[in-house]
Short mmCIF file of C-alpha atoms in Angstrom, two decimals:
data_model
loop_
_atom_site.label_atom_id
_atom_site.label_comp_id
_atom_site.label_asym_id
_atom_site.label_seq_id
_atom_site.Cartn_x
_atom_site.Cartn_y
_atom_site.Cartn_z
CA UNK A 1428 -29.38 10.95 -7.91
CA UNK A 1429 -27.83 9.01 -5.19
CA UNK A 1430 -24.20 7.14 -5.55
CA UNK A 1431 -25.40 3.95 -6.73
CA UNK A 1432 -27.60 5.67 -9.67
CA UNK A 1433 -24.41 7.37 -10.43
CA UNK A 1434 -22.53 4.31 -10.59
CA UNK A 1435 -25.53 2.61 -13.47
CA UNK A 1436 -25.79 5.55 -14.64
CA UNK A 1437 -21.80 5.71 -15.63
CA UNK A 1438 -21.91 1.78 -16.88
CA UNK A 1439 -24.18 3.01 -19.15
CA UNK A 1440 -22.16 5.44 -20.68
CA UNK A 1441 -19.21 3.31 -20.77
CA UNK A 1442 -21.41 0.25 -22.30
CA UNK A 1443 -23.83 2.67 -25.04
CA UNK A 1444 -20.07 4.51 -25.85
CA UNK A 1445 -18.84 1.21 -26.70
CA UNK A 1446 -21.61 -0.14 -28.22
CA UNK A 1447 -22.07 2.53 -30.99
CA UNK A 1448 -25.17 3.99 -29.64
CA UNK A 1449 -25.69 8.09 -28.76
CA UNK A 1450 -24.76 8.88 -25.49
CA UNK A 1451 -25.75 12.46 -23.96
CA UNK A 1452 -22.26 13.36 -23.16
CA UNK A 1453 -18.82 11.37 -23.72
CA UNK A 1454 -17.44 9.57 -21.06
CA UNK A 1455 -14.32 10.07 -19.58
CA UNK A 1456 -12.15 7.33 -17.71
CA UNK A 1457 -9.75 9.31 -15.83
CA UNK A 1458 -6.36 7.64 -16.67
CA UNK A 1459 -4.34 8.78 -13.64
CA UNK A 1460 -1.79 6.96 -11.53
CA UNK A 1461 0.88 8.75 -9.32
CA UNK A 1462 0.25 12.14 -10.46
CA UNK A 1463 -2.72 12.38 -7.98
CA UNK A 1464 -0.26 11.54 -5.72
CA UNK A 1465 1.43 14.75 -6.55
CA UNK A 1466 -1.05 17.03 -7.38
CA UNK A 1467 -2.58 16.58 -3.54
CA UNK A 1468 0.64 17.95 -2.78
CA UNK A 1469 2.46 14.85 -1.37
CA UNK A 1470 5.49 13.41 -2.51
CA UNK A 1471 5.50 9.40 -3.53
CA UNK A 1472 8.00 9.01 -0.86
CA UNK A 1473 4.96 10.47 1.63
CA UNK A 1474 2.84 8.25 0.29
CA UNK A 1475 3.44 4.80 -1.07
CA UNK A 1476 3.61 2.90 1.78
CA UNK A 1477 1.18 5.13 3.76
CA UNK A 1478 -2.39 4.28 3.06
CA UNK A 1479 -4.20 7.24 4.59
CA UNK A 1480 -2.20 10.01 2.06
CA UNK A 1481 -3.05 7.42 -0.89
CA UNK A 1482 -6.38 7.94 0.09
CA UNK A 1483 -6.22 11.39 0.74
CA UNK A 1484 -4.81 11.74 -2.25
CA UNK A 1485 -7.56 9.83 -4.49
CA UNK A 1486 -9.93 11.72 -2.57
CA UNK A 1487 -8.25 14.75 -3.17
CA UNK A 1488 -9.37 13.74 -6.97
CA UNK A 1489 -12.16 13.02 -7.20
CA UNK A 1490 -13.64 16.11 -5.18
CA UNK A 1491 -11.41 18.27 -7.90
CA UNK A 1492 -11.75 16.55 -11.13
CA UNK A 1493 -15.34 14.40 -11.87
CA UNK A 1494 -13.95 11.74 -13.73
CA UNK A 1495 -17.08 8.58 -15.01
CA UNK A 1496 -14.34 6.17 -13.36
CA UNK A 1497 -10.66 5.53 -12.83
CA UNK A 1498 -7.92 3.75 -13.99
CA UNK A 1499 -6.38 3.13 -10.62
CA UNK A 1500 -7.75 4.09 -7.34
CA UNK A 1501 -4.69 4.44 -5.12
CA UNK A 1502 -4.14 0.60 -5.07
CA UNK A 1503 -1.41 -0.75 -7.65
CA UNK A 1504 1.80 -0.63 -5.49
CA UNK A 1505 2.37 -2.69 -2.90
CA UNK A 1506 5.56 -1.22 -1.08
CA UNK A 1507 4.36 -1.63 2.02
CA UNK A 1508 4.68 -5.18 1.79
CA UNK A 1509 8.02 -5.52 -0.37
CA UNK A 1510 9.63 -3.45 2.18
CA UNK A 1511 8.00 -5.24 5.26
CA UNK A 1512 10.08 -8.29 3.30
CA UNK A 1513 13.52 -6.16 3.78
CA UNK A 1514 15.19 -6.42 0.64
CA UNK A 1515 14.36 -4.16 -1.84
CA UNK A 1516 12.75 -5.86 -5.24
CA UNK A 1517 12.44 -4.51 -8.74
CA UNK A 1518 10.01 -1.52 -8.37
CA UNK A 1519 11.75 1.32 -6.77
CA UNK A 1520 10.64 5.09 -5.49
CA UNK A 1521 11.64 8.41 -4.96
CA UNK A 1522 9.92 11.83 -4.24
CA UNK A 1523 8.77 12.09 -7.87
CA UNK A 1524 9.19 8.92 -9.72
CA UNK A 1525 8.04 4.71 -9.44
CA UNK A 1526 10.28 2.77 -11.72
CA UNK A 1527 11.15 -0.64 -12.29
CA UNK A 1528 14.11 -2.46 -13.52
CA UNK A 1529 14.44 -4.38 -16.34
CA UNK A 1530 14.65 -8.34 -14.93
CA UNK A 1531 14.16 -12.12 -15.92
CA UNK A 1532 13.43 -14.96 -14.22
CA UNK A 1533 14.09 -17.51 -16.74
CA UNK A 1534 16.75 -18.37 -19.28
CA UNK A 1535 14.75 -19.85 -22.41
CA UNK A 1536 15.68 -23.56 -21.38
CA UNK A 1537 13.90 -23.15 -17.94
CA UNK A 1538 10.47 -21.75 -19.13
CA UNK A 1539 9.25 -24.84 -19.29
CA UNK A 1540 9.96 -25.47 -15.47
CA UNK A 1541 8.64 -22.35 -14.60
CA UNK A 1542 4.93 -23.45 -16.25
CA UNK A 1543 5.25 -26.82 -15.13
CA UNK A 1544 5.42 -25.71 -11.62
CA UNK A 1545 5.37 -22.04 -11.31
CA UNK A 1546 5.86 -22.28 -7.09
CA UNK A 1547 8.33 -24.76 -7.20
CA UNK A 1548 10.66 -22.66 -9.48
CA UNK A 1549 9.39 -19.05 -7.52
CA UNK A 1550 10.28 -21.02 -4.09
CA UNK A 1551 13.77 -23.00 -5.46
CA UNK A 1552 14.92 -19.77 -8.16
CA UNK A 1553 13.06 -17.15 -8.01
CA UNK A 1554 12.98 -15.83 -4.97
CA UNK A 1555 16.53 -17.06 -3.70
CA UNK A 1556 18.29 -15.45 -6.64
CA UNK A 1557 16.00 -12.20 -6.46
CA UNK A 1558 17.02 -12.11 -2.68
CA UNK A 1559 20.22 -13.31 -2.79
CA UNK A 1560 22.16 -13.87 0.60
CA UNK A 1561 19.40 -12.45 2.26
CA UNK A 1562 16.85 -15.27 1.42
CA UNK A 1563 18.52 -17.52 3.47
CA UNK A 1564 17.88 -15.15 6.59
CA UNK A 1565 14.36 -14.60 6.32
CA UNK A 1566 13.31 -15.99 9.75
CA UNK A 1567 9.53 -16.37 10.92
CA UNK A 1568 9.28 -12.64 12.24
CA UNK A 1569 10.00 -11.33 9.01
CA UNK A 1570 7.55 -13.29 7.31
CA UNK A 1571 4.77 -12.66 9.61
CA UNK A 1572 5.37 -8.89 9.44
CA UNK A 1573 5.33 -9.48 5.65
CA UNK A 1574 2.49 -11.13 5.99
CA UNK A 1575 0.71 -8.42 7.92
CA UNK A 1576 1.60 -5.53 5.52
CA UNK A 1577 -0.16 -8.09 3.24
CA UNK A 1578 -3.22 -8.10 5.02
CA UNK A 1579 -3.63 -4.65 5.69
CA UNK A 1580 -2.77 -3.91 1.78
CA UNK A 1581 -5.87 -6.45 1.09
CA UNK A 1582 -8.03 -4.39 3.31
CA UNK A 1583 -7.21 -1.04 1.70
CA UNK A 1584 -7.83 -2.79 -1.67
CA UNK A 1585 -11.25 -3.40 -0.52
CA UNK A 1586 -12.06 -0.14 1.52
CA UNK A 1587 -10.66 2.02 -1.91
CA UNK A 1588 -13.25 0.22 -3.77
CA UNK A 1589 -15.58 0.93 -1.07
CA UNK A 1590 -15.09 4.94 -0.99
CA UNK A 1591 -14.65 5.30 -4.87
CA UNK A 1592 -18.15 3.18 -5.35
CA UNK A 1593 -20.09 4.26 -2.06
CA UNK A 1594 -19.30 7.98 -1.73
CA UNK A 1595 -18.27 8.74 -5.34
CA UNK A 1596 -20.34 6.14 -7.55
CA UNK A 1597 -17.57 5.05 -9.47
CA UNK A 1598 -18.03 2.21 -11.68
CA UNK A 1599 -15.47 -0.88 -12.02
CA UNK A 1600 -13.87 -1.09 -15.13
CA UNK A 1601 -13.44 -5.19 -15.30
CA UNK A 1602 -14.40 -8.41 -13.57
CA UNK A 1603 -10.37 -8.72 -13.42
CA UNK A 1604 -8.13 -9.40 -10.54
CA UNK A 1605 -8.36 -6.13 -9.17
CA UNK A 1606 -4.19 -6.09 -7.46
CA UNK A 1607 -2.49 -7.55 -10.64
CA UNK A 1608 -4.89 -6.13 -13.53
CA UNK A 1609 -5.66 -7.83 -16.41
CA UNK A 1610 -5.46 -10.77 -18.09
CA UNK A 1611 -1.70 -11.72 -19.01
CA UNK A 1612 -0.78 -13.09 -22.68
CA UNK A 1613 2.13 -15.68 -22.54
CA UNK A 1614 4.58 -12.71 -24.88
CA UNK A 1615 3.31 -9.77 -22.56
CA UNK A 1616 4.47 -12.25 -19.57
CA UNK A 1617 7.96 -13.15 -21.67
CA UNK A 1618 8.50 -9.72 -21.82
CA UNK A 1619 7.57 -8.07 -18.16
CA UNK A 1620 8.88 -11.06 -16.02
CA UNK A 1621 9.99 -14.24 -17.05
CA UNK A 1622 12.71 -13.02 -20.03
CA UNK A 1623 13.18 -9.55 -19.79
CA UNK A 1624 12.87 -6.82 -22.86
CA UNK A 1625 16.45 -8.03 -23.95
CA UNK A 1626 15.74 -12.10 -23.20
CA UNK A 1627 12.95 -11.80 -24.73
CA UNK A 1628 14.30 -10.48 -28.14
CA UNK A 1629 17.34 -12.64 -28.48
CA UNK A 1630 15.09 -15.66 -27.98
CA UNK A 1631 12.43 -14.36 -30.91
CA UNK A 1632 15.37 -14.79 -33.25
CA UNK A 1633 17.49 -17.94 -31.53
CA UNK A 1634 14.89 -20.00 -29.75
CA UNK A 1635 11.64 -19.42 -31.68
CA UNK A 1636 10.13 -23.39 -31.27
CA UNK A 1637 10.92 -23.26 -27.59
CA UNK A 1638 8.83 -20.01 -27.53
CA UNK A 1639 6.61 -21.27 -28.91
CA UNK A 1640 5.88 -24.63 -27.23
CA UNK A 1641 6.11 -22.27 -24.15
CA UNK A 1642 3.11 -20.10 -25.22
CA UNK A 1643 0.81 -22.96 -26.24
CA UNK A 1644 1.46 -24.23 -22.88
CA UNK A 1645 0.85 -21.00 -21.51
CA UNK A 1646 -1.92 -20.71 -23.15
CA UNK A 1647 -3.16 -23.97 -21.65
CA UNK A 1648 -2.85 -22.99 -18.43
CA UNK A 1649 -4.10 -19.37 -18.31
CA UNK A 1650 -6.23 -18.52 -21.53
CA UNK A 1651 -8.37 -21.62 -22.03
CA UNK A 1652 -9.91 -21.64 -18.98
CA UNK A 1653 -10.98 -18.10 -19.73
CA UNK A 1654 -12.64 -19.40 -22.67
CA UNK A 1655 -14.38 -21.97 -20.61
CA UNK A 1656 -15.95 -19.68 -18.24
CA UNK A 1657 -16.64 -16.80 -21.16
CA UNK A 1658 -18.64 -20.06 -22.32
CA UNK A 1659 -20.43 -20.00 -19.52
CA UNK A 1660 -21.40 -16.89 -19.12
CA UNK A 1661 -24.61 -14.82 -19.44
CA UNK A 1662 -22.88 -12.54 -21.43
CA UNK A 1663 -22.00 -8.76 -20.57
CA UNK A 1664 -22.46 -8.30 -17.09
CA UNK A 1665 -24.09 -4.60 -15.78
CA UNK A 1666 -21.49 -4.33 -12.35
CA UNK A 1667 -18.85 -3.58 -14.63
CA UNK A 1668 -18.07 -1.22 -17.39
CA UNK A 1669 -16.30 -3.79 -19.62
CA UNK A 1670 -16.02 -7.38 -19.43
CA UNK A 1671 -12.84 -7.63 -19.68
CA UNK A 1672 -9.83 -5.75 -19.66
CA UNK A 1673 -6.10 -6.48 -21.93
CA UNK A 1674 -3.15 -4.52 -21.97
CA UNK A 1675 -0.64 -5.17 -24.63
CA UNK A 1676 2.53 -3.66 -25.12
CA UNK A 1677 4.70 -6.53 -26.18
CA UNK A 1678 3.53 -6.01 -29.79
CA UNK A 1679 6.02 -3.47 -30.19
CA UNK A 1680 8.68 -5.37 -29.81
CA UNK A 1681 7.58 -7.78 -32.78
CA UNK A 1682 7.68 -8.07 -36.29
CA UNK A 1683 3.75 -8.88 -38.22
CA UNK A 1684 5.07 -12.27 -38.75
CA UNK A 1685 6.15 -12.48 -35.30
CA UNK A 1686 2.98 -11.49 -34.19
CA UNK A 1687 1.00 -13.90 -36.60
CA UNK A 1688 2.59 -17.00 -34.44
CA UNK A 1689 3.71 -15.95 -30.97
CA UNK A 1690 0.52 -13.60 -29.75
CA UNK A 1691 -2.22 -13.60 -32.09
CA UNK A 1692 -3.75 -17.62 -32.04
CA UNK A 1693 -3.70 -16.55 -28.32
CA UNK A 1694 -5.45 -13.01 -28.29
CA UNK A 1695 -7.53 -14.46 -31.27
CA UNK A 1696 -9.45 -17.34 -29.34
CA UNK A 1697 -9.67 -14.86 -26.53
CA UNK A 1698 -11.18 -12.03 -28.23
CA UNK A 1699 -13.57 -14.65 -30.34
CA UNK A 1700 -14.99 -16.36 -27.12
CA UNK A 1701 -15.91 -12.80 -25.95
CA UNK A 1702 -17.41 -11.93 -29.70
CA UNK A 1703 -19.87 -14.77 -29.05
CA UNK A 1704 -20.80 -13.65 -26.10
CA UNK A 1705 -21.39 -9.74 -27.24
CA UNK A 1706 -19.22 -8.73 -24.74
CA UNK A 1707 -17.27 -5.91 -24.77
CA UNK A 1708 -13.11 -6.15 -24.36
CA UNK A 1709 -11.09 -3.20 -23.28
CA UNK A 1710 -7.40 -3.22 -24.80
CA UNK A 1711 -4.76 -0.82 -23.73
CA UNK A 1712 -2.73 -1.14 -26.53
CA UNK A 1713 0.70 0.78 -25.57
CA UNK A 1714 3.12 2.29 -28.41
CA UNK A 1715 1.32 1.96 -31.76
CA UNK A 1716 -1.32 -1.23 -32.50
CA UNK A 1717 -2.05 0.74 -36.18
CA UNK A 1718 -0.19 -1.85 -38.41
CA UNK A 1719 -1.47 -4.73 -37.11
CA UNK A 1720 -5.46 -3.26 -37.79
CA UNK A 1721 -6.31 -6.08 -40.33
CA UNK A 1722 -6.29 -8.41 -37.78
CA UNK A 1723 -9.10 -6.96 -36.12
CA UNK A 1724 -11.29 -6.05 -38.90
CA UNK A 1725 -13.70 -8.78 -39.03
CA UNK A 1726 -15.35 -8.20 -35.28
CA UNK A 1727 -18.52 -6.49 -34.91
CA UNK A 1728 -18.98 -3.17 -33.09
CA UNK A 1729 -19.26 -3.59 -29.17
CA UNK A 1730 -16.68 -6.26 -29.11
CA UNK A 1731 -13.57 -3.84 -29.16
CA UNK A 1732 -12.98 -0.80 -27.02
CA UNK A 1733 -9.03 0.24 -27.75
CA UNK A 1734 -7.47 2.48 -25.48
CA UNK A 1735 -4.70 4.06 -27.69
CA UNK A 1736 -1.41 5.33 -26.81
CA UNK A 1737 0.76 6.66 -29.60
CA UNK A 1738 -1.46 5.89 -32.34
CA UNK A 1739 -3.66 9.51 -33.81
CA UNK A 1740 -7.20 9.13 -33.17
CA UNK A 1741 -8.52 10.42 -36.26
CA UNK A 1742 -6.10 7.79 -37.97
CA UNK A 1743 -7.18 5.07 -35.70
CA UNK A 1744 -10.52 5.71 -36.51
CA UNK A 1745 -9.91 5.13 -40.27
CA UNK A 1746 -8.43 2.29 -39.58
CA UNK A 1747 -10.63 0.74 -37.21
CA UNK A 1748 -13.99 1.39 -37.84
CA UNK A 1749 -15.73 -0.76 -35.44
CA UNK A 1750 -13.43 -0.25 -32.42
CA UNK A 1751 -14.49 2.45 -29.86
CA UNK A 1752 -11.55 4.63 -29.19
CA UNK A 1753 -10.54 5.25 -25.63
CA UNK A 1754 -7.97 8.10 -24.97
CA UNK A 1755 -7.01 11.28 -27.67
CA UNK A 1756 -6.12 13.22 -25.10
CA UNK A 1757 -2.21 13.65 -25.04
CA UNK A 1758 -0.15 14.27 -21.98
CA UNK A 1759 1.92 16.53 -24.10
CA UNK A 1760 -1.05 19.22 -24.35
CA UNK A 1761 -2.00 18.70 -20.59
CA UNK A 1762 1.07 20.12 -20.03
CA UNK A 1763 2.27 22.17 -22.99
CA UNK A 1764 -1.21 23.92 -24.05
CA UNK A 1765 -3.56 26.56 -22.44
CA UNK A 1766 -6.93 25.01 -20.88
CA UNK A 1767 -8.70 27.19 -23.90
CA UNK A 1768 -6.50 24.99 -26.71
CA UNK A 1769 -7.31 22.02 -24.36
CA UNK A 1770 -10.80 22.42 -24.28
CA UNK A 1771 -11.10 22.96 -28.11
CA UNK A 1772 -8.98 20.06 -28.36
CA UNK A 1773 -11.80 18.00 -26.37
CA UNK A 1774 -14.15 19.47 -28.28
CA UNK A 1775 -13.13 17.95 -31.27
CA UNK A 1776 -12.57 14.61 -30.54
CA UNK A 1777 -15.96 14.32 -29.07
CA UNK A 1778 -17.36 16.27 -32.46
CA UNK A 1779 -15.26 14.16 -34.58
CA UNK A 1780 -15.21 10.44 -33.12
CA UNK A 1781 -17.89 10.74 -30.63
CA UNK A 1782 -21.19 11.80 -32.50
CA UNK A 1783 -22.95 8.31 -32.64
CA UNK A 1784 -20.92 6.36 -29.58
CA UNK A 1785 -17.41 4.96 -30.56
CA UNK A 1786 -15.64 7.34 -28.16
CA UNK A 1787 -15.01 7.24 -24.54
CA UNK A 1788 -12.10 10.14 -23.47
CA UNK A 1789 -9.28 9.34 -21.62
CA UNK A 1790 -5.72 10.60 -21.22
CA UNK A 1791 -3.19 8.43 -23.75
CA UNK A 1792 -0.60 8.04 -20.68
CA UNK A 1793 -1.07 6.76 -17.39
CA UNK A 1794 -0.46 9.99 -16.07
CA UNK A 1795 2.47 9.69 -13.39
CA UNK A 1796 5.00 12.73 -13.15
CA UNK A 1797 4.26 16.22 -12.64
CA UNK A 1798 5.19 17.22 -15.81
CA UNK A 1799 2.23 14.92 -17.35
CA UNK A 1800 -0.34 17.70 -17.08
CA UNK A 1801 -1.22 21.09 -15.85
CA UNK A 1802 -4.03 21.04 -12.91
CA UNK A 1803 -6.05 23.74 -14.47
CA UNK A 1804 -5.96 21.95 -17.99
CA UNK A 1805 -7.21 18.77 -16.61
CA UNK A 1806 -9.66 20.81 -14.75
CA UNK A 1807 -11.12 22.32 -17.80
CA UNK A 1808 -11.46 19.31 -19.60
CA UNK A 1809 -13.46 17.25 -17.14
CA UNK A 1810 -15.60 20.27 -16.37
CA UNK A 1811 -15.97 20.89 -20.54
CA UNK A 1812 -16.68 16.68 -20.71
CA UNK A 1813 -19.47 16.90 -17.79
CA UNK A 1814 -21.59 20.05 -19.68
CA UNK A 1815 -21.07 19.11 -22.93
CA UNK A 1816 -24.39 17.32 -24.81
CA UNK A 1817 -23.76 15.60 -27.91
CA UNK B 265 20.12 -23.54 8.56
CA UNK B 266 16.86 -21.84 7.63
CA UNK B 267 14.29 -24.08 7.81
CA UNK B 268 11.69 -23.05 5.32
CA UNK B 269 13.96 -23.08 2.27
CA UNK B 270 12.91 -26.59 0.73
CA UNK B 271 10.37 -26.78 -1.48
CA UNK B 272 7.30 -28.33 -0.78
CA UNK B 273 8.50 -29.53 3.26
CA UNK B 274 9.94 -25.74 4.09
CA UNK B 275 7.42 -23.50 1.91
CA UNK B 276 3.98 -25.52 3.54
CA UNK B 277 6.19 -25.00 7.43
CA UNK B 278 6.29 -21.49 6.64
CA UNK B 279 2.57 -21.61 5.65
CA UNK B 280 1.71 -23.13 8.84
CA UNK B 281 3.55 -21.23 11.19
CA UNK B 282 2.79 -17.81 9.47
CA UNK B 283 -1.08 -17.89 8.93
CA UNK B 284 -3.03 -17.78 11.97
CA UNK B 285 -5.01 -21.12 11.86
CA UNK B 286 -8.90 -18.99 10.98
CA UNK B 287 -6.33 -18.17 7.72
CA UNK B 288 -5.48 -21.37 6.70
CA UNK B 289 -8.24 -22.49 4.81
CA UNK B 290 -7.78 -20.00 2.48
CA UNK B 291 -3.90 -20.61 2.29
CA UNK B 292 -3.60 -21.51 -1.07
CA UNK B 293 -5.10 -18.25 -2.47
CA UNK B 294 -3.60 -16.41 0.15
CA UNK B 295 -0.22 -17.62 -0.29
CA UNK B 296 -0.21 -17.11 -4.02
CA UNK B 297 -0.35 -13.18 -4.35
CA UNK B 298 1.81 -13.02 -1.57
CA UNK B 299 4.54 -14.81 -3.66
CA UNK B 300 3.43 -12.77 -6.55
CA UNK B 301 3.83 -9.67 -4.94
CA UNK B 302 7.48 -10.67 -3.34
CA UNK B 303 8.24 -12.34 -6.75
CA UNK B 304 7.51 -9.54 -9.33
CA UNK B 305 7.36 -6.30 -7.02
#
């Protein structure tokens, strides 16, 4: 079977695993970030502004571990331009750890400025108060050296997707931007940028009609015309393994009848336009999405694919019986357990959830430090996943 | 005084002197994951 056999032959999987049908053997979507990094033996200083050990690294991978596709191939920092810039920004780096810090680009009364002219405001507040004293200084030189880390981060975006399709016939996961991810609710966007984990939940309690002008307008801008092109579709498309790809995690921070007016109309219309179509949705839902499982009842199977964090996947599966689970496989027993107690571990999740489709494995972290699994367990899994016939 | 701090005049001078002119075509997608990447990275 040559690569690009491989490749349909993965979609497939993916699709028939979300769709409820038997599939010979479960899927797995290797849910793996910087701990590649370290597991080739680098450091993340080594690495994440040097583009050759990233792809040595992802490489390194996928000759060890034969995952059906992955969650990021070597692409989703982009220090090499941030530090081109010369002022260091929110994500930071060490040897062992990528973090971020906690920011907000808005106070509550100047959301609306932000959507009415999101450059303006990045140009004229953003940026200026990000940078500080040092915006002021950024002459030509540094902006075309900026500029050229840009580039050549664009370039590796595409040759990545080149070497993990070509030589390893991995599948893409989503017709999604492929640098930023996935398609950004108005709360999730509250949360990460434009208020802050700590704006954002003073403002649910002080300022709930400005939020909520904010996300209709939001919604105006970035969800509707969505809808309009999920409208014009053809429906699922066979390049990809999903048709569409959702991460929430601001869900947590909300109460049900939070939920009911600041994310749900939003996800809702989404999710619907995508019903219509019979296309398939991939959520990562971070933390726990098991209270708010009513909501979700009503779609058909094939239209949901969750990708659970904390919830239990025998649980989940009670509560959502026409959702395909993604993930069961804890980060806690990649590390903790033997690669015999892993492997029966596997075993029964595919017994259990995966015995007529409705179960793709995956990891329930992004795995990123060392201490998120144990080489020889992960080892034993995928090679357990890839001889396995249901 | 920097000249590419005014918003549209500076921002579109920086566009034009930065992007080599085969580029510029393409400036408006171009331009608008570079200020993603500065703004949220």
């Amino acid at each position: 079977m040559n690569k690009k056999e491989l490749q349909k032959e993965r979609i497939a999987l993916f699709r028939d695993a979300a769709n409820f049908k038997h599939v010979d053997r479960i899927p797995h979507l290797g849910c793996v970030v910087t701990w590649k990094i370290l597991d080739a033996g680098y450091t993340l200083s080594e690495a994440m502004t040097n583009f050759d050990v990233l792809e040595k690294s992802v490489r390194y991978f996928l000759d060890k571990y034969p995952v059906d596709a992955m969650l990021d191939i070597g692409i989703r920092n982009q220090f090499n331009v941030t530090e081109a810039f010369g002022t260091p920004g929110y994500y930071y780096y060490n040897d062992e750890v990528v973090g971020i810090h906690d920011h907000a680009y808005c106070t509550v009364d100047t959301l609306m400025d932000f959507l009415n002219d999101p450059d303006r405001y990045t140009w004229e507040k953003i940026l200026p108060e990000k940078y500080g004293e040092d915006w002021k200084k950024k002459d030509l030189a540094t902006w075309k050296k900026t500029f050229s880390e840009y580039m050549k981060y664009t370039k590796f975006v595409l040759k990545m997707a080149s070497v993990t399709g070509k030589e390893y016939g991995l599948p893409s996961m989503a017709p999604n931007n492929p640098m930023k991810g996935s398609i950004q609710f108005a709360i999730e966007e509250l949360e990460a940028n434009l208020l802050g984990i700590k704006g954002l939940s003073l403002a649910l309690r002080r300022n709930a009609d400005q939020l909520e002008t904010f996300v209709r307008g939001w919604d105006e801008q970035h969800i509707d015309p969505i809808i309009e092109e999920i409208k014009k579709s053809n429906g699922p498309s066979e390049k990809y393994c999903f048709d569409a790809s959702i991460m929430m995690l601001a869900h947590n921070l909300l109460r049900p009848e939070q939920f009911e007016r600041f994310y749900w109309p939003s996800l809702k219309k989404l999710l619907d336009a995508y019903a219509d179509k019979k296309m398939n949705v991939r959520i990562f839902a971070e933390g726990s999405i098991l209270r708010y499982a009513d909501y979700f009842k009503d779609y058909p199977k094939g239209v949901l694919t969750f990708h659970i964090e904390k919830d239990d996947p025998f649980e989940f599966r009670q509560a959502f019986p026409n959702a395909c689970i993604m993930g069961g496989m804890t980060t806690d027993m990649l590390y903790m357990s033997s690669p015999e107690e892993c492997v029966d571990y596997t075993k029964k999740l595919c017994d259990e959830l995966g015995k007529d489709g409705g179960f793709i494995f995956s990891e329930n972290k992004m795995l990123s430090y060392k201490n998120d699994a144990k080489s020889e367990n992960l080892l034993a899994v995928c090679e357990f996943l890839n001889s396995y016939k249901m | 005084m920097n000249k590419y701090l005014s918003y549209p005049e500076g921002y579109n001078k920086l566009v034009h002197d930065m992007l080599p002119f085969y580029l510029r075509p393409a400036k408006k997608m171009l331009m608008r994951l570079l200020l993603v990447i500065l703004r949220d990275g």
